[in-house]
mmCIF file of C-alpha atoms and ligand atoms in Angstrom:
data_model
loop_
_atom_site.group_PDB
_atom_site.id
_atom_site.type_symbol
_atom_site.label_atom_id
_atom_site.label_comp_id
_atom_site.label_asym_id
_atom_site.label_seq_id
_atom_site.Cartn_x
_atom_site.Cartn_y
_atom_site.Cartn_z
ATOM 1 C CA MET V 7 -24.390 -8.980 82.396
ATOM 2 C CA LYS V 8 -27.931 -8.157 82.615
ATOM 3 C CA ARG V 9 -30.148 -9.315 79.253
ATOM 4 C CA ILE V 10 -31.863 -6.373 77.645
ATOM 5 C CA VAL V 11 -34.591 -7.335 74.864
ATOM 6 C CA VAL V 12 -35.697 -4.917 72.465
ATOM 7 C CA PHE V 13 -38.742 -5.624 70.404
ATOM 8 C CA SER V 14 -39.177 -3.086 67.592
ATOM 9 C CA GLY V 15 -41.642 -2.134 65.188
ATOM 10 C CA ALA V 16 -42.431 0.328 62.367
ATOM 11 C CA GLY V 17 -42.456 3.444 64.705
ATOM 12 C CA ILE V 18 -38.561 3.238 65.592
ATOM 13 C CA SER V 19 -37.801 3.662 61.859
ATOM 14 C CA ALA V 20 -40.508 6.328 61.371
ATOM 15 C CA GLU V 21 -38.264 9.183 62.354
ATOM 16 C CA SER V 22 -35.563 7.958 59.811
ATOM 17 C CA GLY V 23 -38.195 8.487 57.124
ATOM 18 C CA ILE V 24 -39.616 4.933 56.733
ATOM 19 C CA LYS V 25 -43.418 5.271 57.271
ATOM 20 C CA THR V 26 -45.497 2.934 59.362
ATOM 21 C CA PHE V 27 -48.527 0.948 58.469
ATOM 22 C CA ARG V 28 -50.787 3.807 59.956
ATOM 23 C CA ASP V 29 -48.909 7.092 58.999
ATOM 24 C CA SER V 30 -50.765 9.010 56.105
ATOM 25 C CA GLY V 31 -49.095 9.430 52.935
ATOM 26 C CA GLY V 32 -46.907 6.397 53.278
ATOM 27 C CA LEU V 33 -46.496 3.488 50.807
ATOM 28 C CA TRP V 34 -48.871 1.386 52.918
ATOM 29 C CA GLU V 35 -51.712 4.113 52.328
ATOM 30 C CA GLN V 36 -51.245 3.913 48.552
ATOM 31 C CA HIS V 37 -51.632 0.075 48.456
ATOM 32 C CA ASN V 38 -54.164 -2.449 49.753
ATOM 33 C CA ILE V 39 -52.262 -4.782 51.899
ATOM 34 C CA SER V 40 -53.895 -7.871 50.329
ATOM 35 C CA GLU V 41 -52.805 -6.653 46.679
ATOM 36 C CA VAL V 42 -49.424 -6.418 47.454
ATOM 37 C CA ALA V 43 -48.222 -8.317 50.652
ATOM 38 C CA THR V 44 -49.869 -11.731 50.502
ATOM 39 C CA PRO V 45 -49.040 -15.092 48.850
ATOM 40 C CA GLU V 46 -52.349 -14.530 46.721
ATOM 41 C CA ALA V 47 -51.195 -11.197 45.499
ATOM 42 C CA TRP V 48 -47.922 -13.038 44.326
ATOM 43 C CA MET V 49 -49.924 -15.606 42.570
ATOM 44 C CA GLN V 50 -52.315 -12.984 40.764
ATOM 45 C CA ASN V 51 -49.974 -10.154 40.298
ATOM 46 C CA PRO V 52 -46.321 -10.596 40.850
ATOM 47 C CA LYS V 53 -45.263 -7.484 38.998
ATOM 48 C CA LEU V 54 -47.195 -5.362 41.474
ATOM 49 C CA VAL V 55 -45.872 -7.109 44.456
ATOM 50 C CA LEU V 56 -42.190 -6.593 43.099
ATOM 51 C CA GLU V 57 -42.707 -2.963 42.350
ATOM 52 C CA PHE V 58 -44.002 -2.375 45.783
ATOM 53 C CA TYR V 59 -41.197 -3.917 47.363
ATOM 54 C CA ASN V 60 -38.688 -2.190 44.914
ATOM 55 C CA MET V 61 -40.116 0.929 46.209
ATOM 56 C CA ARG V 62 -39.636 -0.292 49.981
ATOM 57 C CA ARG V 63 -36.161 -1.355 49.153
ATOM 58 C CA ARG V 64 -35.282 2.026 47.444
ATOM 59 C CA GLN V 65 -36.565 3.943 50.733
ATOM 60 C CA VAL V 66 -34.687 1.701 53.049
ATOM 61 C CA LEU V 67 -31.397 2.121 51.078
ATOM 62 C CA GLU V 68 -31.872 6.216 51.451
ATOM 63 C CA ALA V 69 -32.737 6.164 55.337
ATOM 64 C CA GLU V 70 -30.133 6.365 57.984
ATOM 65 C CA PRO V 71 -30.317 4.932 61.501
ATOM 66 C CA ASN V 72 -31.766 7.503 63.949
ATOM 67 C CA THR V 73 -30.697 8.211 67.636
ATOM 68 C CA ALA V 74 -33.174 5.398 68.855
ATOM 69 C CA HIS V 75 -31.315 2.732 66.744
ATOM 70 C CA LYS V 76 -28.014 4.302 67.791
ATOM 71 C CA ALA V 77 -28.635 4.454 71.662
ATOM 72 C CA ILE V 78 -29.973 0.490 71.408
ATOM 73 C CA ALA V 79 -26.727 -0.365 69.968
ATOM 74 C CA ALA V 80 -24.608 1.771 72.329
ATOM 75 C CA LEU V 81 -25.991 -0.329 75.272
ATOM 76 C CA GLU V 82 -24.009 -3.348 74.293
ATOM 77 C CA SER V 83 -21.175 -1.969 76.069
ATOM 78 C CA HIS V 84 -23.043 -2.656 79.447
ATOM 79 C CA PHE V 85 -25.535 -5.202 78.609
ATOM 80 C CA GLU V 86 -26.338 -8.238 76.702
ATOM 81 C CA VAL V 87 -28.612 -6.612 74.245
ATOM 82 C CA HIS V 88 -30.957 -8.594 71.835
ATOM 83 C CA VAL V 89 -33.045 -6.972 69.384
ATOM 84 C CA ILE V 90 -36.108 -8.695 67.985
ATOM 85 C CA THR V 91 -37.427 -6.545 64.989
ATOM 86 C CA GLN V 92 -40.965 -6.741 63.015
ATOM 87 C CA ASN V 93 -39.013 -4.161 60.556
ATOM 88 C CA ILE V 94 -37.519 -5.398 57.284
ATOM 89 C CA ASP V 95 -35.061 -2.757 57.259
ATOM 90 C CA ASP V 96 -31.614 -2.980 58.244
ATOM 91 C CA LEU V 97 -31.267 0.281 60.504
ATOM 92 C CA HIS V 98 -30.700 -1.557 63.790
ATOM 93 C CA GLU V 99 -27.625 -3.351 62.240
ATOM 94 C CA ARG V 100 -26.178 -0.167 60.482
ATOM 95 C CA ALA V 101 -26.403 1.481 63.887
ATOM 96 C CA GLY V 102 -24.205 -1.188 65.301
ATOM 97 C CA SER V 103 -26.624 -3.612 67.137
ATOM 98 C CA SER V 104 -24.880 -7.010 66.715
ATOM 99 C CA ARG V 105 -27.636 -9.361 67.688
ATOM 100 C CA VAL V 106 -30.877 -8.602 65.627
ATOM 101 C CA LEU V 107 -33.482 -11.181 65.000
ATOM 102 C CA HIS V 108 -35.822 -10.262 61.929
ATOM 103 C CA LEU V 109 -39.385 -11.736 62.183
ATOM 104 C CA HIS V 110 -40.938 -10.452 59.203
ATOM 105 C CA GLY V 111 -37.725 -11.009 56.970
ATOM 106 C CA GLU V 112 -35.362 -8.461 55.373
ATOM 107 C CA ILE V 113 -36.039 -6.497 52.201
ATOM 108 C CA LEU V 114 -32.100 -6.532 51.409
ATOM 109 C CA LYS V 115 -32.516 -10.005 50.762
ATOM 110 C CA VAL V 116 -34.210 -12.111 48.051
ATOM 111 C CA ARG V 117 -34.887 -15.650 48.154
ATOM 112 C CA SER V 118 -35.585 -18.694 45.567
ATOM 113 C CA THR V 119 -39.243 -19.552 45.028
ATOM 114 C CA GLY V 120 -38.010 -23.050 44.792
ATOM 115 C CA ASN V 121 -36.163 -23.295 47.965
ATOM 116 C CA SER V 122 -37.280 -20.957 50.981
ATOM 117 C CA ASN V 123 -33.923 -21.559 52.508
ATOM 118 C CA THR V 124 -31.716 -20.094 49.596
ATOM 119 C CA THR V 125 -31.336 -16.270 50.356
ATOM 120 C CA PHE V 126 -29.203 -13.836 48.731
ATOM 121 C CA ASP V 127 -28.227 -10.216 49.453
ATOM 122 C CA HIS V 128 -29.856 -7.936 47.143
ATOM 123 C CA ARG V 129 -29.655 -4.199 47.012
ATOM 124 C CA SER V 130 -31.339 -3.326 43.455
ATOM 125 C CA ASP V 131 -34.944 -3.536 42.014
ATOM 126 C CA LEU V 132 -36.165 -7.073 41.438
ATOM 127 C CA ALA V 133 -37.895 -7.815 38.244
ATOM 128 C CA LEU V 134 -39.809 -10.851 36.700
ATOM 129 C CA GLY V 135 -37.563 -13.280 35.142
ATOM 130 C CA ASP V 136 -34.606 -12.639 37.946
ATOM 131 C CA CYS V 137 -33.982 -16.234 38.925
ATOM 132 C CA CYS V 138 -31.621 -18.209 41.453
ATOM 133 C CA PRO V 139 -28.918 -20.337 40.010
ATOM 134 C CA GLU V 140 -31.260 -23.259 39.896
ATOM 135 C CA GLY V 141 -33.686 -21.269 37.747
ATOM 136 C CA TYR V 142 -36.253 -20.568 40.125
ATOM 137 C CA GLN V 143 -37.855 -16.982 40.303
ATOM 138 C CA LEU V 144 -36.559 -14.797 43.255
ATOM 139 C CA ARG V 145 -39.161 -13.004 45.421
ATOM 140 C CA PRO V 146 -38.383 -10.510 48.385
ATOM 141 C CA HIS V 147 -37.240 -12.149 51.551
ATOM 142 C CA VAL V 148 -40.213 -10.998 53.386
ATOM 143 C CA VAL V 149 -43.066 -12.752 55.533
ATOM 144 C CA TRP V 150 -46.241 -11.891 53.848
ATOM 145 C CA PHE V 151 -49.539 -11.756 55.434
ATOM 146 C CA GLY V 152 -50.890 -15.367 55.763
ATOM 147 C CA GLU V 153 -47.270 -16.967 55.947
ATOM 148 C CA SER V 154 -45.764 -18.383 58.831
ATOM 149 C CA VAL V 155 -43.231 -16.737 61.010
ATOM 150 C CA PRO V 156 -40.456 -19.211 61.159
ATOM 151 C CA ASN V 157 -38.473 -17.059 63.736
ATOM 152 C CA ILE V 158 -41.244 -16.978 66.436
ATOM 153 C CA PRO V 159 -39.878 -19.952 68.565
ATOM 154 C CA MET V 160 -36.351 -18.534 68.780
ATOM 155 C CA ALA V 161 -37.708 -14.783 69.727
ATOM 156 C CA SER V 162 -39.790 -16.443 72.642
ATOM 157 C CA LYS V 163 -36.957 -18.174 73.836
ATOM 158 C CA ILE V 164 -34.827 -14.750 73.763
ATOM 159 C CA VAL V 165 -37.717 -12.853 75.547
ATOM 160 C CA SER V 166 -38.193 -15.477 78.203
ATOM 161 C CA LYS V 167 -34.824 -14.795 79.475
ATOM 162 C CA ALA V 168 -34.896 -11.098 79.565
ATOM 163 C CA ASP V 169 -34.277 -9.043 82.749
ATOM 164 C CA ILE V 170 -35.447 -5.734 80.895
ATOM 165 C CA PHE V 171 -37.856 -5.956 78.087
ATOM 166 C CA VAL V 172 -38.214 -2.759 75.928
ATOM 167 C CA VAL V 173 -41.280 -2.459 73.294
ATOM 168 C CA VAL V 174 -40.931 0.382 71.026
ATOM 169 C CA GLY V 175 -42.943 1.487 67.951
ATOM 170 C CA THR V 176 -45.188 -1.389 67.301
ATOM 171 C CA SER V 177 -48.934 -1.138 67.538
ATOM 172 C CA LEU V 178 -49.098 -4.865 68.827
ATOM 173 C CA ASN V 179 -51.676 -5.625 66.107
ATOM 174 C CA VAL V 180 -49.951 -8.187 63.758
ATOM 175 C CA TYR V 181 -49.734 -11.697 65.241
ATOM 176 C CA PRO V 182 -47.844 -14.046 66.091
ATOM 177 C CA ALA V 183 -45.314 -11.386 66.589
ATOM 178 C CA ALA V 184 -47.234 -9.208 69.097
ATOM 179 C CA GLY V 185 -47.818 -12.382 71.399
ATOM 180 C CA LEU V 186 -44.057 -11.795 72.254
ATOM 181 C CA ALA V 187 -45.236 -9.115 74.674
ATOM 182 C CA TYR V 188 -46.456 -11.755 76.727
ATOM 183 C CA ALA V 189 -43.513 -13.874 76.809
ATOM 184 C CA ALA V 190 -41.309 -11.747 79.373
ATOM 185 C CA PRO V 191 -40.821 -13.564 82.713
ATOM 186 C CA LYS V 192 -42.273 -12.395 85.754
ATOM 187 C CA HIS V 193 -39.346 -10.695 87.105
ATOM 188 C CA ALA V 194 -38.718 -8.464 83.996
ATOM 189 C CA ASP V 195 -38.970 -4.896 83.780
ATOM 190 C CA ILE V 196 -41.070 -3.857 80.937
ATOM 191 C CA TYR V 197 -41.004 -0.520 79.062
ATOM 192 C CA VAL V 198 -43.135 0.670 76.226
ATOM 193 C CA VAL V 199 -41.967 3.642 74.212
ATOM 194 C CA ASP V 200 -44.503 4.883 71.893
ATOM 195 C CA PRO V 201 -46.206 8.225 71.377
ATOM 196 C CA SER V 202 -49.696 6.768 71.150
ATOM 197 C CA GLU V 203 -51.751 5.104 73.695
ATOM 198 C CA LEU V 204 -51.393 1.221 74.344
ATOM 199 C CA ASN V 205 -54.098 -0.740 72.756
ATOM 200 C CA GLN V 206 -52.918 -3.848 74.140
ATOM 201 C CA THR V 207 -52.276 -4.976 77.873
ATOM 202 C CA ILE V 208 -49.200 -6.506 78.413
ATOM 203 C CA ARG V 209 -48.965 -8.717 81.338
ATOM 204 C CA GLY V 210 -46.963 -7.474 84.450
ATOM 205 C CA LYS V 211 -45.816 -3.914 85.465
ATOM 206 C CA VAL V 212 -45.310 -1.963 82.394
ATOM 207 C CA ILE V 213 -43.790 1.626 82.506
ATOM 208 C CA GLN V 214 -44.964 3.347 79.309
ATOM 209 C CA ILE V 215 -42.836 6.257 78.164
ATOM 210 C CA LYS V 216 -45.332 8.173 75.977
ATOM 211 C CA ALA V 217 -42.661 9.731 73.519
ATOM 212 C CA PRO V 218 -41.337 9.170 70.039
ATOM 213 C CA ALA V 219 -38.521 6.653 69.745
ATOM 214 C CA THR V 220 -35.755 9.209 69.256
ATOM 215 C CA GLU V 221 -36.700 10.988 72.778
ATOM 216 C CA GLY V 222 -37.744 7.886 74.670
ATOM 217 C CA ILE V 223 -35.208 5.230 73.876
ATOM 218 C CA PRO V 224 -32.090 7.718 74.668
ATOM 219 C CA ILE V 225 -33.909 8.622 78.184
ATOM 220 C CA LEU V 226 -34.205 4.908 78.974
ATOM 221 C CA ALA V 227 -30.730 4.151 77.865
ATOM 222 C CA ARG V 228 -29.187 6.571 79.894
ATOM 223 C CA GLN V 229 -31.241 5.585 82.811
ATOM 224 C CA PHE V 230 -30.256 1.789 82.405
ATOM 225 C CA MET V 231 -26.702 3.000 82.207
ATOM 226 C CA GLU V 232 -26.832 5.056 85.473
ATOM 227 C CA GLU V 233 -28.363 2.189 87.230
ATOM 228 C CA THR V 234 -25.433 -0.153 86.298
ATOM 229 C CA SER V 235 -22.955 2.379 87.249
ATOM 230 C CA ARG V 236 -24.528 2.836 90.532
ATOM 231 C CA ILE V 237 -24.414 -0.962 91.318
ATOM 232 C CA THR V 238 -20.924 -1.747 89.988
HETATM 233 P P1 NAD N 16 -47.515 -0.433 63.136
HETATM 234 O O1 NAD N 16 -47.745 0.668 62.077
HETATM 235 O O2 NAD N 16 -48.905 -1.145 63.135
HETATM 236 O O3 NAD N 16 -47.455 0.559 64.329
HETATM 237 C C1 NAD N 16 -46.590 1.438 64.581
HETATM 238 C C2 NAD N 16 -46.507 1.942 65.974
HETATM 239 O O4 NAD N 16 -45.401 2.870 66.226
HETATM 240 C C3 NAD N 16 -47.786 2.833 66.516
HETATM 241 O O5 NAD N 16 -48.020 1.977 67.892
HETATM 242 C C4 NAD N 16 -47.368 3.759 66.709
HETATM 243 O O6 NAD N 16 -48.022 4.738 67.649
HETATM 244 C C5 NAD N 16 -45.989 4.064 66.721
HETATM 245 N N1 NAD N 16 -45.060 5.131 66.567
HETATM 246 C C6 NAD N 16 -45.374 6.120 65.522
HETATM 247 N N2 NAD N 16 -44.295 6.932 65.543
HETATM 248 C C7 NAD N 16 -43.634 6.677 66.297
HETATM 249 C C8 NAD N 16 -42.139 7.109 66.591
HETATM 250 N N3 NAD N 16 -41.616 8.093 66.353
HETATM 251 N N4 NAD N 16 -41.603 6.689 67.957
HETATM 252 C C9 NAD N 16 -41.935 5.554 68.304
HETATM 253 N N5 NAD N 16 -43.151 4.892 68.133
HETATM 254 C C10 NAD N 16 -43.820 5.356 67.058
HETATM 255 O O7 NAD N 16 -46.485 -1.075 62.718
HETATM 256 P P2 NAD N 16 -46.024 -2.500 63.630
HETATM 257 O O8 NAD N 16 -46.633 -2.771 64.848
HETATM 258 O O9 NAD N 16 -44.332 -2.475 63.538
HETATM 259 O O10 NAD N 16 -46.644 -3.335 62.651
HETATM 260 C C11 NAD N 16 -46.242 -4.478 62.150
HETATM 261 C C12 NAD N 16 -45.874 -4.567 60.617
HETATM 262 O O11 NAD N 16 -45.342 -3.365 60.009
HETATM 263 C C13 NAD N 16 -44.713 -5.348 60.649
HETATM 264 O O12 NAD N 16 -45.021 -6.509 59.505
HETATM 265 C C14 NAD N 16 -43.657 -4.412 59.660
HETATM 266 O O13 NAD N 16 -42.870 -5.589 58.944
HETATM 267 C C15 NAD N 16 -44.296 -3.715 59.178
HETATM 268 N N6 NAD N 16 -43.680 -2.358 58.845
HETATM 269 C C16 NAD N 16 -42.250 -2.346 58.828
HETATM 270 C C17 NAD N 16 -41.600 -1.088 58.357
HETATM 271 C C18 NAD N 16 -40.115 -1.020 58.342
HETATM 272 O O14 NAD N 16 -39.589 -2.156 57.915
HETATM 273 N N7 NAD N 16 -39.561 -0.097 58.857
HETATM 274 C C19 NAD N 16 -42.280 -0.118 57.971
HETATM 275 C C20 NAD N 16 -43.756 -0.204 57.931
HETATM 276 C C21 NAD N 16 -44.373 -1.525 58.237
#
């Protein structure tokens, strides 16, 4: 089975109603990143940080996977599909994808500030004073700016074995995640689905589908399926 690796960013969830960094009117526009998504913000104003992520959690719970998430999940019938996402939502999982690696954490989980390996599923608002059984304050299980991204080595390994690499809905501005775009092997076919112009060069032959994810991904998925049925 050929291996398809999908590397997704905020753009794939935009049409599910979860705004990207750049969208106007979104949560990000109303907040300064350094005041809500950094370890310093957590030290200075944990209440504001929790409020910001409570809003993001509520937004994710209201959203539904779109046809792009679903088309990626459906590819599993013919391919070994791995999704590596910068998104903290669970829309790939809800669409049916079985191998999803989150680089920047998951908003529907919280973790202990005493032990970063202790995580819990969590779907309601989080408040100051909500603690793990050992008595440590709980925080959102997300990677803040300035924190390390522990899943990068595993993600690089997955991308390095891709036959087909699909980049969708990411501006490739946030490192180290954006560096994954360079980890695909030489023989891999690389596709980028994004309505905007690429502002990064990706090594190798790249085919850009300049369209929103809900148009571009189903087109690509049909193309991949047709190619396998011609071969078999
Ligand atoms: P970004 O906001 O920097 O870039 C979004 C990209 O998506 C842009 O290139 C834009 O042109 C493209 N885009 C917009 N609408 C699209 C659509 N309908 N279909 C396809 N592409 C579309 O986002 P990023 O590169 O993912 O930035 C990384 C950071 O954003 C991550 O840390 C991530 O955690 C965070 N983020 C996540 C979510 C989420 O979990 N859904 C939402 C906002 C931000």
